[in-house]
Amino acid sequence: MGRGRARGQTRGDSPPGSNAVPGQPGSSTQHINVVPGASGSSTGNRRGRGRGRGRPPHDISETELAPALSQLTVRGVRERGVRATREDNPGRSNQQTIQCGPPPGEPVSLHTNYLKLVKSNGLQVFEYSVEINPEIDNIRKKMGMMYNGIEELKDKIIYKNHILYTFLDTIGDEKEYHVISRARDGTETNHTIKIKRTQEVQKDGVLFSNVFFNFIAERIQNWKRIRRDYFDPTAMKPFPRFHVEIMPGYQFRVGDFEAGPLMSIDTKYRVLRTITVLTYIQELVKNRGKLETAQTDIIRELTGRVVMTRYNNKSYKIDDVLFHMRACDEIELRPGYRISSVDYYRNRYNIELRDPEQIMLLSRKKQRDSNGEEKEVKIHLVPEVCYLTGFSNQESSNPRAPMFKEIAKVTHSDPTDKVKTLTNFASTINESPISERWGLNIEPSLLQLEGGSISNEAPIIGLNNSKFRVERGRFDSMTRKRFVLSTAKIGDNCHIVCHEKDLQLALQMVEPGCRFANAAGIDITFRREHIIQVKSQRAEEFIRAGSRLNSKVILFVLPNEKEDRYNAIKKYFCVEQPQITQVVLARTLKNPNGIASKITKILMQMDVKAGGKLWRVDLPTKNTMFVGIDTNHDVMRKRSSVGGFVASMDQDLTRYYSRVFQHDHSSEEVFSGLQPLMKDALNEYHKLNNNCYPRRIVVLRDGVGYGQMELVRNLEIEAIKRAMSELHIQEDELIFTVVSKRINTRFFMNHGTNYRNPFQGTIVNNTVTRCDEAFDFFIVSQSVGQGTVSPTHYTVLEWRTTLRPEDLQRICFRLCHMYFNWTGIISVPAPCQYAHKLAFLVGQSLNNMEPAPQLRHNLFYL
């Protein structure tokens, strides 16, 4: 199927503002981001490979591949699915896209959570700019004036941030209206509203469609907007046993895709506590004895959490806890006017705060003033009127808790229920009188498309080329046989360090552990005399015992999940005294259920950390280095972000070279300093592969949003090219792909009269793909037992290779089998997950300190 042209224009909302106390009106400004044009480039003739380096033999498996493609440099930044025509952006150069062809594998018919737009009448829609003099800062008052203050426009307009849309053709090019506003004290102000026609808009265009359907959700259905999602407060589902309520909602957005303008729609759920933040704080104080000693716990539990104020159904993120401020303290609400939170809530909302001495919370939001300038607004929140949303870290650490099982019955709907909910949404929108009046609807049924299935193309290969089938996304069955490709040969050069109360648990690793290791083909032997007991549970005792050992691998059996102890052990043996360590909780070994599987997986982790090779898959490419990049953000402690960089060093993707890099700020994702890391990785590959550099480099970049693509291209891709150029390998092949797993796209298969999830290995490269990069595609990597499976989206930013698009699609799916910490398929390629694990360990446990160089060739971060 042919690919559309790349186009890009978007209009977005700045977050709604607020003054010092929530509930006061602010202002928001809608703005247009037009993508600047950028010239493409193409390669010339291929040059020599530089002095002093050998070239690996040509891949025999690639002799039938397509001819070399020209180097493509595709430009453009925009939000997912939003674009404008080239006529709207004449500075944009003509860009090529790659013809993907049909998806690889067996054809499969699918439905997706996208809906087509339908124009039901011939009414034209006009856009007007609005100028109000004098300006009104109160957004509610301004909206009320526009919708109810002008009789001619009543029920015939949609107004959003100084832009007015209407189907009236009697207004002309320009018109003035005079309206009187009244303040609470009775003061009247005369306003002149001047509207001026700017253009005629397409009803089914991306820009107007989003404004139109958002208008129906907010003003007609009275759904509450939280960030970009809309929720129905009247449809709360209570769980009184857990003091929780679930508020259902939708996330929908119109975008321009290969099949034209489409609305993507997905269900969303908001978890609300029925107890206030004040009650939550009081429980933490009760556990510690007094407020002063509980401050650390309060900051850890509340910072970064999102709360909702039920009196106005608004949500705020907690950025800080103000222990020095009380609800009875006065706050400057506006210049020259101060009021306490106690008086404010009494006067404004008729709410009497029970505790005037309660501490305050702080939320920061950016908003634009009437002049369009962005500024930061500090919002002071009162814990007594705030309700937590979501779950705490402690709650999330136990996903098998009864609360999650009950909630999952609502939030993890199966494909049939999901499709029913989405089609009900379409009916709700179409039945609105606004849709009929304006003549814009959506198709009542989900969009259909064609995909391909390669689920049976990637068997796991173990010892002596034995092959193991993947069933329902797992290949645990191979652990019951001798499967390990190459063991690290740890032998008896390993020790166990445990608390004296956990000695019996440690002894389980001796005889059963040796038996399971031998069955799997892992060379590791635990000896009773190699068990070291400590009398204290303090981290220092475990570290002291481990530091005295001359061991290849140390297994720590920890009595509980105390985070500080785990972090201290990891930091010491990753930074100060580099040593391969494995940590397991005592409760894991206490539970006899599945003990053989648990011990086997512990042994597998120890072996692979020490350099063992567990399994492999066949890849349609040789002499290729795969690079994974991801970033960890420490929102709680507000430290600078840290990135993980891993690069494969062999053809089976069992050996990796790893580095970390520091960002300047806690929220940064894109990194400009990849050049030295990439150069070091290429030199390491050169040393380990007979003085040959890789013929092809495939970079898999995780964690990048759609609005950051151009920044990635200008900083990270260019840095990689400079590293290649320094080593005189600039003519080698380079593929750079952004991997996105937090997406809303879903696919469904017919299952009689119902629906089911697609098979693992289902690929979609048409219809709902974007047209603003070289090409993109979706892969359903996993099988799920509950709910609806989530695909992963791959966006190719750099495509300079002799491979075909379908080769990359197969490679990405097969790499999802190569994560050695899980005997199953994961949602992203293994290099991405390794980069994530590395960044997470360094950011969360090592205080952003880079691990010792001696560990760079080990998967010590698993």
Short mmCIF file of N, CA and C in Angstrom, two decimals, residues 312-399:
data_model
loop_
_atom_site.label_atom_id
_atom_site.label_comp_id
_atom_site.label_asym_id
_atom_site.label_seq_id
_atom_site.Cartn_x
_atom_site.Cartn_y
_atom_site.Cartn_z
N ASN A 312 -14.49 20.66 42.59
CA ASN A 312 -14.48 21.16 41.21
C ASN A 312 -13.96 20.14 40.21
N ASN A 313 -13.71 18.89 40.68
CA ASN A 313 -13.27 17.79 39.82
C ASN A 313 -12.04 18.15 39.00
N LYS A 314 -11.08 18.80 39.64
CA LYS A 314 -9.81 19.10 38.99
C LYS A 314 -8.71 18.27 39.61
N SER A 315 -7.68 18.01 38.83
CA SER A 315 -6.57 17.20 39.32
C SER A 315 -5.29 18.03 39.33
N TYR A 316 -4.42 17.72 40.27
CA TYR A 316 -3.16 18.42 40.45
C TYR A 316 -2.08 17.42 40.82
N LYS A 317 -0.86 17.67 40.36
CA LYS A 317 0.27 16.85 40.76
C LYS A 317 0.98 17.52 41.93
N ILE A 318 1.25 16.75 42.97
CA ILE A 318 1.93 17.28 44.14
C ILE A 318 3.43 17.39 43.83
N ASP A 319 3.93 18.61 43.84
CA ASP A 319 5.35 18.85 43.59
C ASP A 319 6.15 19.04 44.86
N ASP A 320 5.48 19.44 45.94
CA ASP A 320 6.21 19.67 47.18
C ASP A 320 5.23 19.62 48.36
N VAL A 321 5.77 19.35 49.54
CA VAL A 321 5.00 19.37 50.77
C VAL A 321 5.52 20.54 51.61
N LEU A 322 4.63 21.46 51.98
CA LEU A 322 5.03 22.68 52.70
C LEU A 322 4.80 22.49 54.20
N PHE A 323 5.80 21.97 54.88
CA PHE A 323 5.66 21.73 56.31
C PHE A 323 5.64 23.03 57.11
N HIS A 324 6.14 24.11 56.54
CA HIS A 324 6.20 25.38 57.26
C HIS A 324 4.91 26.20 57.12
N MET A 325 4.00 25.75 56.29
CA MET A 325 2.78 26.52 56.02
C MET A 325 1.57 25.77 56.55
N ARG A 326 0.57 26.53 57.06
CA ARG A 326 -0.65 25.97 57.59
C ARG A 326 -1.85 26.52 56.83
N ALA A 327 -2.97 25.82 56.95
CA ALA A 327 -4.18 26.24 56.25
C ALA A 327 -4.71 27.57 56.76
N CYS A 328 -4.34 27.94 57.98
CA CYS A 328 -4.80 29.21 58.54
C CYS A 328 -3.91 30.38 58.13
N ASP A 329 -2.77 30.10 57.49
CA ASP A 329 -1.89 31.17 57.03
C ASP A 329 -2.48 31.85 55.81
N GLU A 330 -2.24 33.15 55.70
CA GLU A 330 -2.77 33.90 54.56
C GLU A 330 -1.88 33.72 53.34
N ILE A 331 -2.54 33.67 52.18
CA ILE A 331 -1.86 33.52 50.89
C ILE A 331 -2.28 34.68 50.00
N GLU A 332 -1.35 35.20 49.22
CA GLU A 332 -1.68 36.28 48.30
C GLU A 332 -2.40 35.69 47.09
N LEU A 333 -3.72 35.90 47.07
CA LEU A 333 -4.52 35.35 45.99
C LEU A 333 -4.32 36.13 44.71
N ARG A 334 -4.23 37.42 44.84
CA ARG A 334 -3.92 38.31 43.73
C ARG A 334 -3.24 39.54 44.32
N PRO A 335 -2.59 40.35 43.52
CA PRO A 335 -1.85 41.51 44.07
C PRO A 335 -2.73 42.36 44.97
N GLY A 336 -2.27 42.52 46.21
CA GLY A 336 -2.97 43.36 47.16
C GLY A 336 -4.09 42.68 47.92
N TYR A 337 -4.33 41.40 47.67
CA TYR A 337 -5.43 40.70 48.35
C TYR A 337 -4.93 39.39 48.92
N ARG A 338 -4.96 39.26 50.25
CA ARG A 338 -4.51 38.07 50.93
C ARG A 338 -5.67 37.44 51.68
N ILE A 339 -5.68 36.11 51.75
CA ILE A 339 -6.74 35.38 52.43
C ILE A 339 -6.20 34.01 52.83
N SER A 340 -6.68 33.50 53.93
CA SER A 340 -6.28 32.16 54.37
C SER A 340 -7.11 31.12 53.63
N SER A 341 -6.58 29.91 53.57
CA SER A 341 -7.32 28.82 52.92
C SER A 341 -8.61 28.53 53.66
N VAL A 342 -8.59 28.68 55.00
CA VAL A 342 -9.80 28.43 55.79
C VAL A 342 -10.90 29.38 55.36
N ASP A 343 -10.60 30.68 55.26
CA ASP A 343 -11.60 31.67 54.86
C ASP A 343 -11.99 31.52 53.39
N TYR A 344 -11.02 31.17 52.56
CA TYR A 344 -11.31 31.04 51.13
C TYR A 344 -12.33 29.95 50.88
N TYR A 345 -12.13 28.78 51.45
CA TYR A 345 -13.06 27.68 51.21
C TYR A 345 -14.42 27.93 51.86
N ARG A 346 -14.42 28.66 53.00
CA ARG A 346 -15.70 29.00 53.63
C ARG A 346 -16.49 29.97 52.75
N ASN A 347 -15.82 30.98 52.20
CA ASN A 347 -16.51 32.00 51.41
C ASN A 347 -16.86 31.51 50.01
N ARG A 348 -15.97 30.75 49.41
CA ARG A 348 -16.15 30.40 48.00
C ARG A 348 -16.98 29.12 47.82
N TYR A 349 -16.74 28.12 48.64
CA TYR A 349 -17.37 26.82 48.43
C TYR A 349 -18.23 26.36 49.60
N ASN A 350 -18.33 27.21 50.63
CA ASN A 350 -19.11 26.86 51.81
C ASN A 350 -18.59 25.57 52.46
N ILE A 351 -17.27 25.43 52.46
CA ILE A 351 -16.60 24.27 53.06
C ILE A 351 -15.88 24.73 54.31
N GLU A 352 -16.19 24.10 55.43
CA GLU A 352 -15.52 24.40 56.69
C GLU A 352 -14.38 23.40 56.91
N LEU A 353 -13.15 23.89 56.90
CA LEU A 353 -12.01 23.02 57.15
C LEU A 353 -11.95 22.66 58.63
N ARG A 354 -11.80 21.36 58.90
CA ARG A 354 -11.81 20.88 60.28
C ARG A 354 -10.50 21.17 61.00
N ASP A 355 -9.41 21.19 60.25
CA ASP A 355 -8.09 21.34 60.87
C ASP A 355 -7.37 22.54 60.28
N PRO A 356 -7.47 23.72 60.92
CA PRO A 356 -6.79 24.91 60.37
C PRO A 356 -5.27 24.83 60.48
N GLU A 357 -4.74 23.86 61.28
CA GLU A 357 -3.29 23.74 61.46
C GLU A 357 -2.66 22.70 60.55
N GLN A 358 -3.43 22.16 59.62
CA GLN A 358 -2.87 21.15 58.72
C GLN A 358 -1.85 21.78 57.78
N ILE A 359 -0.83 20.99 57.42
CA ILE A 359 0.20 21.46 56.50
C ILE A 359 -0.39 21.61 55.11
N MET A 360 0.35 22.27 54.21
CA MET A 360 -0.14 22.54 52.86
C MET A 360 0.69 21.76 51.83
N LEU A 361 0.09 21.58 50.67
CA LEU A 361 0.74 20.94 49.54
C LEU A 361 0.93 21.97 48.44
N LEU A 362 1.91 21.75 47.57
CA LEU A 362 2.19 22.69 46.50
C LEU A 362 2.19 21.98 45.15
N SER A 363 1.51 22.58 44.20
CA SER A 363 1.50 22.09 42.82
C SER A 363 1.92 23.24 41.91
N ARG A 364 2.75 22.94 40.94
CA ARG A 364 3.20 23.96 39.99
C ARG A 364 2.63 23.66 38.61
N LYS A 365 2.08 24.69 37.99
CA LYS A 365 1.55 24.55 36.64
C LYS A 365 2.02 25.72 35.79
N LYS A 366 2.21 25.43 34.52
CA LYS A 366 2.55 26.50 33.59
C LYS A 366 1.30 26.92 32.83
N GLN A 367 1.11 28.22 32.72
CA GLN A 367 -0.04 28.74 31.99
C GLN A 367 0.38 30.00 31.26
N ARG A 368 -0.44 30.41 30.33
CA ARG A 368 -0.17 31.62 29.56
C ARG A 368 -1.10 32.72 30.01
N ASP A 369 -0.55 33.94 30.09
CA ASP A 369 -1.38 35.07 30.46
C ASP A 369 -2.09 35.62 29.24
N SER A 370 -2.79 36.74 29.41
CA SER A 370 -3.57 37.32 28.30
C SER A 370 -2.69 37.80 27.17
N ASN A 371 -1.40 37.99 27.44
CA ASN A 371 -0.46 38.39 26.39
C ASN A 371 0.21 37.21 25.70
N GLY A 372 -0.15 36.02 26.12
CA GLY A 372 0.42 34.81 25.51
C GLY A 372 1.75 34.39 26.10
N GLU A 373 2.21 35.06 27.15
CA GLU A 373 3.49 34.71 27.77
C GLU A 373 3.27 33.60 28.79
N GLU A 374 4.18 32.63 28.75
CA GLU A 374 4.07 31.49 29.66
C GLU A 374 4.70 31.83 31.00
N LYS A 375 4.04 31.44 32.07
CA LYS A 375 4.56 31.66 33.41
C LYS A 375 4.19 30.48 34.29
N GLU A 376 4.94 30.35 35.38
CA GLU A 376 4.66 29.28 36.34
C GLU A 376 3.76 29.80 37.44
N VAL A 377 2.72 29.04 37.75
CA VAL A 377 1.79 29.40 38.79
C VAL A 377 1.90 28.38 39.92
N LYS A 378 2.04 28.87 41.14
CA LYS A 378 2.08 27.99 42.31
C LYS A 378 0.67 27.86 42.88
N ILE A 379 0.23 26.63 43.01
CA ILE A 379 -1.12 26.35 43.52
C ILE A 379 -0.99 25.67 44.87
N HIS A 380 -1.55 26.30 45.90
CA HIS A 380 -1.50 25.75 47.25
C HIS A 380 -2.73 24.88 47.48
N LEU A 381 -2.49 23.66 47.88
CA LEU A 381 -3.57 22.68 48.06
C LEU A 381 -3.73 22.35 49.54
N VAL A 382 -4.97 22.18 49.95
CA VAL A 382 -5.28 21.81 51.32
C VAL A 382 -5.52 20.30 51.36
N PRO A 383 -4.76 19.55 52.14
CA PRO A 383 -4.91 18.08 52.17
C PRO A 383 -6.33 17.62 52.48
N GLU A 384 -7.08 18.39 53.27
CA GLU A 384 -8.39 17.96 53.70
C GLU A 384 -9.40 17.87 52.55
N VAL A 385 -9.18 18.61 51.48
CA VAL A 385 -10.12 18.60 50.35
C VAL A 385 -9.54 17.89 49.13
N CYS A 386 -8.38 17.25 49.31
CA CYS A 386 -7.73 16.54 48.20
C CYS A 386 -7.86 15.03 48.41
N TYR A 387 -8.06 14.33 47.31
CA TYR A 387 -8.18 12.87 47.34
C TYR A 387 -7.12 12.29 46.41
N LEU A 388 -6.36 11.33 46.91
CA LEU A 388 -5.32 10.70 46.10
C LEU A 388 -5.92 9.90 44.97
N THR A 389 -5.20 9.87 43.86
CA THR A 389 -5.55 9.00 42.75
C THR A 389 -4.43 7.97 42.57
N GLY A 390 -4.77 6.88 41.93
CA GLY A 390 -3.75 5.86 41.68
C GLY A 390 -3.36 5.11 42.94
N PHE A 391 -2.18 4.47 42.87
CA PHE A 391 -1.71 3.62 43.95
C PHE A 391 -0.33 4.05 44.40
N SER A 392 -0.03 3.78 45.65
CA SER A 392 1.30 4.07 46.18
C SER A 392 2.29 3.03 45.67
N ASN A 393 3.59 3.33 45.85
CA ASN A 393 4.63 2.38 45.42
C ASN A 393 4.50 1.06 46.17
N GLN A 394 4.16 1.13 47.45
CA GLN A 394 4.03 -0.09 48.24
C GLN A 394 2.87 -0.94 47.74
N GLU A 395 1.76 -0.30 47.40
CA GLU A 395 0.62 -1.04 46.88
C GLU A 395 0.93 -1.64 45.52
N SER A 396 1.61 -0.88 44.68
CA SER A 396 1.92 -1.37 43.33
C SER A 396 2.90 -2.52 43.34
N SER A 397 3.68 -2.64 44.42
CA SER A 397 4.67 -3.73 44.50
C SER A 397 4.02 -5.09 44.72
N ASN A 398 2.73 -5.11 45.02
CA ASN A 398 2.03 -6.39 45.25
C ASN A 398 0.82 -6.48 44.33
N PRO A 399 1.04 -6.70 43.04
CA PRO A 399 -0.07 -6.71 42.08
C PRO A 399 -1.06 -7.85 42.29
#
